[in-house]
Coordinates of C-alpha atoms in Angstrom, one line a residue:
Chain A
M1 CA 97.8 116.2 130.7
E2 CA 97.0 116.8 127.1
R3 CA 96.5 113.5 125.1
L4 CA 98.5 113.7 121.9
F5 CA 97.7 110.2 120.6
I6 CA 94.0 109.3 120.4
V7 CA 91.8 106.7 118.8
T8 CA 88.2 107.8 118.9
D9 CA 84.8 107.1 117.4
Q10 CA 84.0 110.8 117.3
P11 CA 84.5 113.2 114.3
I12 CA 88.0 114.7 114.3
S13 CA 88.7 118.4 114.4
V14 CA 91.7 119.4 112.3
E15 CA 92.0 122.6 114.3
E16 CA 92.0 120.8 117.6
V17 CA 94.7 118.3 116.7
T18 CA 96.8 121.1 115.1
K19 CA 96.6 123.3 118.2
K20 CA 98.3 120.7 120.3
V21 CA 101.6 121.2 118.4
V22 CA 101.6 125.0 118.1
R23 CA 104.4 126.4 120.2
P24 CA 106.9 129.3 120.1
E25 CA 109.8 127.2 119.0
A26 CA 108.0 126.0 115.9
G27 CA 107.7 127.9 112.7
A28 CA 106.2 125.1 110.6
I29 CA 103.4 122.6 111.0
S30 CA 102.7 119.8 108.5
N31 CA 99.3 118.2 108.8
F32 CA 98.3 115.0 107.1
I33 CA 94.6 114.4 106.8
G34 CA 93.3 111.1 105.5
T35 CA 89.8 111.3 104.1
V36 CA 87.5 108.6 102.7
R37 CA 88.0 108.4 99.0
E38 CA 85.1 107.4 96.7
Y39 CA 87.0 105.4 94.0
T40 CA 89.9 103.1 94.4
H41 CA 91.2 101.3 91.3
G42 CA 87.9 102.2 89.6
R43 CA 85.8 100.6 92.3
R44 CA 83.3 102.8 94.1
T45 CA 83.4 102.8 97.9
L46 CA 80.0 103.6 99.6
S47 CA 81.4 103.9 103.1
L48 CA 84.1 102.5 105.4
T49 CA 84.2 101.0 108.8
Y50 CA 87.3 101.3 110.9
E51 CA 87.9 99.0 113.8
A52 CA 90.8 99.3 116.3
Y53 CA 92.5 97.5 119.1
Q54 CA 92.1 100.8 120.8
S55 CA 94.4 100.6 123.8
M56 CA 97.2 99.1 121.8
A57 CA 96.6 101.4 118.8
E58 CA 97.1 104.5 121.0
K59 CA 100.3 103.0 122.4
Q60 CA 101.5 102.4 118.8
L61 CA 100.6 106.0 117.8
K62 CA 102.6 107.2 120.8
R63 CA 105.5 105.0 119.7
I64 CA 105.4 106.7 116.3
G65 CA 105.6 110.0 118.1
E66 CA 108.7 108.7 120.0
E67 CA 110.3 107.5 116.7
I68 CA 109.8 110.9 115.2
K69 CA 111.3 112.5 118.3
E70 CA 114.4 110.4 117.8
K71 CA 114.7 111.2 114.1
W72 CA 113.7 114.9 114.4
P73 CA 114.5 115.9 118.0
D74 CA 112.8 119.3 117.7
A75 CA 109.5 117.9 116.5
K76 CA 106.2 117.7 118.4
T77 CA 103.6 115.2 117.1
A78 CA 99.9 114.7 117.7
I79 CA 97.7 112.1 115.9
T80 CA 94.0 111.3 116.1
H81 CA 92.5 108.3 114.3
R82 CA 88.8 107.7 114.0
T83 CA 87.0 104.4 114.3
G84 CA 83.4 103.4 113.4
D85 CA 81.4 104.1 110.2
L86 CA 82.7 106.8 107.9
A87 CA 81.1 108.3 104.8
I88 CA 82.8 109.5 101.7
S89 CA 85.0 112.6 102.5
D90 CA 84.9 112.0 106.3
I91 CA 88.2 112.4 108.0
A92 CA 89.8 109.1 109.1
V93 CA 93.1 110.4 110.5
V94 CA 94.7 113.7 111.4
I95 CA 98.4 114.0 111.9
A96 CA 100.1 117.3 113.0
V97 CA 103.8 117.7 113.4
S98 CA 105.4 121.0 114.3
T99 CA 109.1 121.8 113.9
P100 CA 111.3 124.9 113.8
H101 CA 111.8 124.5 110.0
R102 CA 109.5 123.3 107.3
K103 CA 111.4 120.5 105.7
D104 CA 111.4 118.5 108.9
A105 CA 107.7 119.0 109.4
F106 CA 106.9 117.5 106.0
R107 CA 109.3 114.6 106.4
A108 CA 108.1 113.7 109.9
S109 CA 104.4 114.0 108.9
E110 CA 104.9 111.7 106.0
Y111 CA 106.9 109.3 108.2
A112 CA 104.0 109.2 110.6
I113 CA 101.4 108.2 108.0
E114 CA 103.7 105.5 106.6
R115 CA 104.2 104.1 110.1
I116 CA 100.5 104.1 110.9
K117 CA 99.9 101.9 107.9
Q118 CA 102.6 99.5 109.2
I119 CA 102.3 99.1 112.9
V120 CA 99.0 100.5 114.3
P121 CA 96.3 97.9 114.9
I122 CA 93.5 99.5 113.0
W123 CA 91.5 97.8 110.3
K124 CA 89.4 99.1 107.5
K125 CA 86.3 97.5 106.0
E126 CA 85.3 98.7 102.6
H127 CA 81.6 98.7 101.7
W128 CA 81.0 98.6 97.9
E129 CA 77.8 98.4 95.9
D130 CA 78.4 94.7 95.4
G131 CA 79.9 93.6 98.7
E132 CA 82.2 94.4 101.5
E133 CA 85.6 93.3 102.7
W134 CA 88.2 93.8 105.5
I135 CA 91.3 95.3 103.9
G136 CA 94.7 94.0 105.0
N137 CA 98.1 95.3 104.4
Q138 CA 97.4 98.3 102.3
L139 CA 101.0 98.6 101.5
E140 CA 100.5 95.7 99.1
T141 CA 103.8 94.2 100.2
E142 CA 104.4 90.8 101.7
A143 CA 107.3 91.6 103.8
Y144 CA 106.6 93.7 106.9
P145 CA 108.9 96.6 107.6
E146 CA 111.0 96.8 110.7
G147 CA 109.4 97.5 114.0
K148 CA 106.8 94.9 113.5
P149 CA 107.1 91.2 113.6
K150 CA 107.4 89.6 110.2
G151 CA 104.1 87.9 109.9
E152 CA 104.1 84.5 108.3
E153 CA 107.9 84.4 108.1
I154 CA 108.2 84.6 111.8
Y155 CA 105.6 82.0 112.6
D156 CA 106.5 79.5 110.0
Chain B
M1 CA 93.2 80.4 131.2
I2 CA 94.3 82.6 128.3
N3 CA 92.1 85.1 126.6
V4 CA 92.6 85.8 122.9
L5 CA 91.2 89.0 121.3
C6 CA 90.0 88.8 117.7
F7 CA 89.6 91.8 115.3
A8 CA 88.3 92.6 111.8
H9 CA 87.6 89.5 109.6
L10 CA 88.8 87.2 112.4
K11 CA 86.2 88.4 114.7
E12 CA 83.5 87.8 112.1
Q13 CA 85.0 84.4 111.2
V14 CA 85.3 83.2 114.8
G15 CA 81.9 84.8 115.6
Q16 CA 83.1 86.3 118.8
E17 CA 85.5 89.0 120.0
Q18 CA 87.3 86.7 122.4
L19 CA 88.4 83.1 122.6
E20 CA 89.4 81.3 125.7
L21 CA 92.2 78.7 125.9
A22 CA 92.4 76.5 128.9
R23 CA 96.1 76.7 129.2
D24 CA 98.5 78.0 131.8
E25 CA 101.5 78.6 129.5
L26 CA 102.5 78.2 125.9
T27 CA 104.5 79.9 123.2
V28 CA 103.2 82.1 120.5
K29 CA 103.9 79.4 118.0
E30 CA 101.9 76.8 120.0
L31 CA 99.1 79.2 120.4
L32 CA 98.8 79.7 116.7
Q33 CA 98.9 76.0 116.0
E34 CA 96.1 75.4 118.5
L35 CA 94.0 78.2 117.1
H36 CA 94.5 76.8 113.6
E37 CA 93.4 73.3 114.8
Q38 CA 90.6 74.2 117.0
H39 CA 89.1 77.2 115.2
S40 CA 90.2 76.8 111.7
I41 CA 91.9 80.2 111.8
D42 CA 94.3 80.9 109.0
T43 CA 97.3 82.0 111.0
D44 CA 99.6 82.6 108.0
S45 CA 99.4 86.4 108.0
L46 CA 98.7 86.9 111.7
I47 CA 100.8 88.7 114.1
V48 CA 100.4 88.2 117.8
A49 CA 100.4 90.9 120.4
V50 CA 100.9 90.0 124.1
N51 CA 99.9 92.6 126.6
E52 CA 99.7 95.2 123.7
E53 CA 103.2 94.6 122.4
Y54 CA 104.0 92.7 119.2
A55 CA 105.4 89.3 120.2
D56 CA 108.0 86.9 118.8
V57 CA 107.3 83.3 117.8
D58 CA 109.1 82.0 120.8
D59 CA 107.7 84.3 123.4
V60 CA 105.9 82.6 126.2
I61 CA 102.3 83.5 127.0
K62 CA 101.1 82.9 130.5
S63 CA 97.7 82.7 132.1
G64 CA 96.4 86.2 132.7
D65 CA 98.2 87.7 129.7
T66 CA 96.1 89.6 127.1
V67 CA 96.7 88.1 123.7
A68 CA 95.5 89.7 120.5
L69 CA 95.5 88.3 117.0
I70 CA 96.6 91.1 114.6
P71 CA 95.8 90.6 110.9
P72 CA 97.7 93.0 108.5
V73 CA 96.6 96.5 109.5
S74 CA 94.9 98.9 107.2
G75 CA 94.5 102.2 109.2
G76 CA 95.3 105.7 108.0
Chain C
M1 CA 82.4 131.2 93.7
E2 CA 84.7 130.0 96.4
R3 CA 87.9 131.9 96.8
L4 CA 90.8 129.5 97.0
F5 CA 93.6 132.0 97.1
I6 CA 93.4 134.7 99.7
V7 CA 95.5 137.4 101.3
T8 CA 93.7 138.7 104.4
D9 CA 94.4 140.8 107.5
Q10 CA 92.1 138.5 109.5
P11 CA 93.1 135.4 111.6
I12 CA 93.2 132.2 109.5
S13 CA 91.1 129.1 110.3
V14 CA 93.0 125.9 109.4
E15 CA 89.6 124.1 109.2
E16 CA 88.2 126.6 106.8
V17 CA 91.1 126.5 104.3
T18 CA 91.1 122.7 104.6
K19 CA 87.4 122.3 103.9
K20 CA 87.8 123.9 100.5
V21 CA 89.9 121.0 99.2
V22 CA 87.9 118.1 100.7
R23 CA 86.2 116.1 97.9
P24 CA 85.2 112.5 97.0
E25 CA 88.2 112.0 94.6
A26 CA 90.7 112.8 97.3
G27 CA 92.0 110.5 100.0
A28 CA 94.8 112.7 101.2
I29 CA 95.2 116.3 102.3
S30 CA 98.5 117.8 103.2
N31 CA 98.4 121.1 105.1
F32 CA 101.3 123.4 105.6
I33 CA 100.9 125.9 108.4
G34 CA 103.4 128.6 108.9
T35 CA 103.5 130.1 112.4
V36 CA 105.5 132.9 113.9
R37 CA 108.6 131.4 115.5
E38 CA 110.1 133.1 118.6
Y39 CA 113.8 132.4 117.9
T40 CA 115.7 132.5 114.6
H41 CA 119.5 132.0 114.7
G42 CA 119.4 132.6 118.5
R43 CA 117.7 136.0 118.1
R44 CA 114.4 136.5 119.8
T45 CA 111.5 137.8 117.7
L46 CA 108.8 139.8 119.6
S47 CA 106.4 140.0 116.7
L48 CA 106.1 140.2 112.9
T49 CA 104.4 142.5 110.5
Y50 CA 103.5 141.2 107.1
E51 CA 102.8 143.6 104.2
A52 CA 101.4 142.5 100.9
Y53 CA 100.8 143.8 97.4
Q54 CA 97.4 142.2 97.9
S55 CA 95.9 142.0 94.5
M56 CA 99.1 140.8 92.9
A57 CA 99.8 138.4 95.8
E58 CA 96.5 136.7 95.3
K59 CA 97.2 136.4 91.6
Q60 CA 100.5 134.8 92.4
L61 CA 99.0 132.4 94.8
K62 CA 96.5 131.4 92.1
R63 CA 99.4 131.0 89.8
I64 CA 101.0 128.6 92.3
G65 CA 97.8 126.6 92.3
E66 CA 97.9 126.4 88.5
E67 CA 101.5 125.3 88.6
I68 CA 100.5 122.5 91.0
K69 CA 97.7 121.5 88.7
E70 CA 100.2 121.1 85.9
K71 CA 102.6 119.0 87.9
W72 CA 99.9 117.0 89.8
P73 CA 96.7 117.1 87.7
D74 CA 94.6 115.5 90.3
A75 CA 95.5 118.1 93.0
K76 CA 93.2 120.8 94.4
T77 CA 94.9 123.7 96.2
A78 CA 93.8 126.4 98.6
I79 CA 96.1 129.0 100.2
T80 CA 95.4 131.8 102.6
H81 CA 98.2 134.2 103.7
R82 CA 97.7 136.7 106.5
T83 CA 99.0 140.3 106.7
G84 CA 99.3 142.9 109.5
D85 CA 100.8 142.4 113.0
L86 CA 101.3 138.9 114.2
A87 CA 102.3 137.6 117.6
I88 CA 104.5 134.6 118.4
S89 CA 102.7 131.3 117.4
D90 CA 100.1 133.2 115.2
I91 CA 99.4 131.6 111.9
A92 CA 100.9 133.4 108.9
V93 CA 99.9 131.1 106.1
V94 CA 97.8 128.0 105.6
I95 CA 98.2 125.8 102.5
A96 CA 95.9 122.8 101.8
V97 CA 96.3 120.4 98.9
S98 CA 94.1 117.4 98.4
T99 CA 95.0 114.5 96.1
P100 CA 93.8 110.9 95.5
H101 CA 97.1 109.6 97.0
R102 CA 99.2 110.9 99.8
K103 CA 102.6 111.3 98.3
D104 CA 101.4 113.8 95.8
A105 CA 99.7 115.8 98.6
F106 CA 103.0 116.1 100.5
R107 CA 105.0 117.0 97.4
A108 CA 102.5 119.6 96.2
S109 CA 102.1 121.2 99.6
E110 CA 105.9 121.6 100.0
Y111 CA 106.1 122.9 96.4
A112 CA 103.5 125.6 97.3
I113 CA 105.4 126.9 100.3
E114 CA 108.7 127.0 98.4
R115 CA 107.0 129.0 95.6
I116 CA 105.4 131.4 98.0
K117 CA 108.8 132.3 99.3
Q118 CA 109.9 132.9 95.7
I119 CA 107.2 134.7 93.8
V120 CA 104.5 136.1 96.0
P121 CA 104.8 139.8 96.8
I122 CA 104.5 139.6 100.6
W123 CA 107.1 141.0 103.0
K124 CA 107.9 140.3 106.6
K125 CA 109.2 142.8 109.1
E126 CA 110.8 141.3 112.2
H127 CA 110.5 143.1 115.5
W128 CA 113.3 142.3 118.0
E129 CA 114.1 143.6 121.4
D130 CA 116.8 145.8 119.9
G131 CA 115.3 146.8 116.6
E132 CA 113.3 145.9 113.6
E133 CA 114.0 145.1 110.0
W134 CA 112.2 144.2 106.7
I135 CA 113.4 140.7 105.8
G136 CA 114.2 140.1 102.1
N137 CA 114.8 136.9 100.3
Q138 CA 114.4 134.4 103.0
L139 CA 115.9 131.7 100.8
E140 CA 119.2 133.3 101.5
T141 CA 120.3 132.9 97.9
E142 CA 121.3 135.5 95.4
A143 CA 120.0 134.0 92.3
Y144 CA 116.2 133.9 91.9
P145 CA 114.6 130.7 90.8
E146 CA 112.6 130.5 87.6
G147 CA 109.2 132.1 87.2
K148 CA 110.4 135.3 88.6
P149 CA 112.7 137.9 87.1
K150 CA 116.3 137.7 88.1
G151 CA 116.5 140.8 90.2
E152 CA 119.7 142.7 89.7
E153 CA 121.0 140.5 87.0
I154 CA 118.1 141.4 84.8
Y155 CA 118.3 145.1 85.3
D156 CA 122.1 145.5 85.2
Chain D
M1 CA 101.8 160.2 84.3
I2 CA 103.0 156.9 85.8
N3 CA 102.2 155.8 89.3
V4 CA 104.8 153.7 91.1
L5 CA 103.8 151.6 94.2
C6 CA 106.3 151.1 97.0
F7 CA 106.3 148.4 99.6
A8 CA 108.1 147.3 102.8
H9 CA 111.4 149.2 103.4
L10 CA 111.0 151.1 100.2
K11 CA 107.8 152.6 101.4
E12 CA 109.5 153.7 104.6
Q13 CA 112.5 155.0 102.8
V14 CA 110.6 157.0 100.2
G15 CA 108.1 158.1 102.9
Q16 CA 105.1 157.4 100.8
E17 CA 103.2 154.5 99.2
Q18 CA 103.2 155.9 95.8
L19 CA 105.5 157.9 93.5
E20 CA 104.4 159.9 90.5
L21 CA 106.6 160.1 87.4
A22 CA 105.6 162.7 84.8
R23 CA 106.4 160.5 81.8
D24 CA 104.3 159.0 79.1
E25 CA 106.4 156.0 78.2
L26 CA 109.7 154.5 79.4
T27 CA 111.3 151.1 79.8
V28 CA 111.7 149.3 83.1
K29 CA 115.4 150.0 82.9
E30 CA 114.8 153.7 82.4
L31 CA 112.3 153.8 85.2
L32 CA 114.8 152.2 87.6
Q33 CA 117.5 154.7 86.6
E34 CA 115.2 157.6 87.1
L35 CA 114.1 156.3 90.6
H36 CA 117.7 155.8 91.5
E37 CA 118.6 159.4 90.5
Q38 CA 115.6 161.2 91.7
H39 CA 114.7 159.3 94.9
S40 CA 118.0 157.6 95.8
I41 CA 116.4 154.2 95.7
D42 CA 118.8 151.3 95.6
T43 CA 117.4 149.4 92.6
D44 CA 119.9 146.6 92.7
S45 CA 117.7 143.9 94.2
L46 CA 114.3 145.3 93.0
I47 CA 112.0 143.6 90.6
V48 CA 109.4 145.6 88.8
A49 CA 105.8 144.5 88.3
V50 CA 103.7 146.1 85.6
N51 CA 100.0 145.7 86.0
E52 CA 100.6 142.9 88.6
E53 CA 102.9 140.9 86.4
Y54 CA 106.6 140.7 86.8
A55 CA 108.3 142.6 84.0
D56 CA 111.4 142.3 82.0
V57 CA 114.1 145.0 81.9
D58 CA 113.2 146.0 78.3
D59 CA 109.4 146.0 78.9
V60 CA 107.8 149.3 78.1
I61 CA 105.7 151.1 80.7
K62 CA 103.0 153.5 79.5
S63 CA 101.0 156.2 81.2
G64 CA 98.2 154.7 83.1
D65 CA 100.0 151.4 83.9
T66 CA 100.3 150.3 87.5
V67 CA 103.9 149.8 88.4
A68 CA 105.1 148.2 91.6
L69 CA 108.6 148.0 93.0
I70 CA 109.1 144.5 94.5
P71 CA 112.0 144.0 96.9
P72 CA 113.0 140.4 97.6
V73 CA 109.9 138.7 99.0
S74 CA 109.7 137.2 102.5
G75 CA 106.2 135.7 102.9
G76 CA 105.3 132.3 104.1

């Protein structure tokens, strides 16, 4: 059984993830590839470390695939996320979604990366020239979107 | 006995990947209160997963469950 | 000098096209991959033949890259389109766009495939069980979008 | 002499990749009229490229230019 949703400490092959969603019914594949960016808000990143709650993260990726299937029934999704130490330009995540027509592929692929940033237990530590820090809630919003408990609100 | 997994800055703060609570049963809310008192963990922005599913504040955790403290995620 | 805009009769490597746009300033890459779909409107396609006015097609692909640069100044684009005989699931086109942030990558990648279908002199012949035909104007619209002469209107 | 490139169904219809017109200078519109009359080409949905750039109906084609007849495209 092919594994469509993977969290791994090995480098990710775009080709390999993409191949999983190629099929006769599909005419379009949209990939999203997240790479390590050197500058964020003018601050230079030297490297990143990703840590995951691996078993749950894979479950959540699978859940995103199921959500996509509900919204775009003809879509097939594969996602691989990397963990460990990454250098600038290294690939952190590869999403591949195939659909019969292109618009759905773009929409579903974008949906997948938004959801990853919401509900998948993976954390990023940025290493700068003058320090390092675990980054939380990249969406820079206090309220958590649906599908995930509401954080402080829930537990207050 | 309940095992609690820690990740990211929590793991560094607590100094270990796992905490053990000598309890047979408690709610998520009670767990967070206890962690706050005993380990000085800031539980404000934490979400709790029980057996790899996000849990509600009133959900009950039992001995043998796998509990994880999930700080705001930053993958992707 | 790396060639970013290519029309070729050789199989396309997704990895190779993607690598051209990886760079430290980018955190996001959106690929679009067009594959040969077996069924269109219930009709079974056996294979496709793509023919191109190669030199002009490469110029037009380059033009699309320039249009993207105008709309999304931080974007880098690479496109390879294949010609010749393709089987079901073969890759016809690979687009890769890298940007600092993900939304622009998705938007620009989608823009690129829309423009390819408008202004790049490449033609597709569908081979069915009961015949074959050159397909024109996939957008199924009479009026041509801007950036391309208006067809019959112009010459009437 | 003006060379005219044909693609896709036009190439098959005309039976060759290239047509030759013994003219020194003419407009795109005149070219299309001539192709319609001499080769029965349906020019209704054609666009003309001159030296690899899409041309306007009043653009002038001169001997030595590369002209291409572009049916509606279907790449991607």
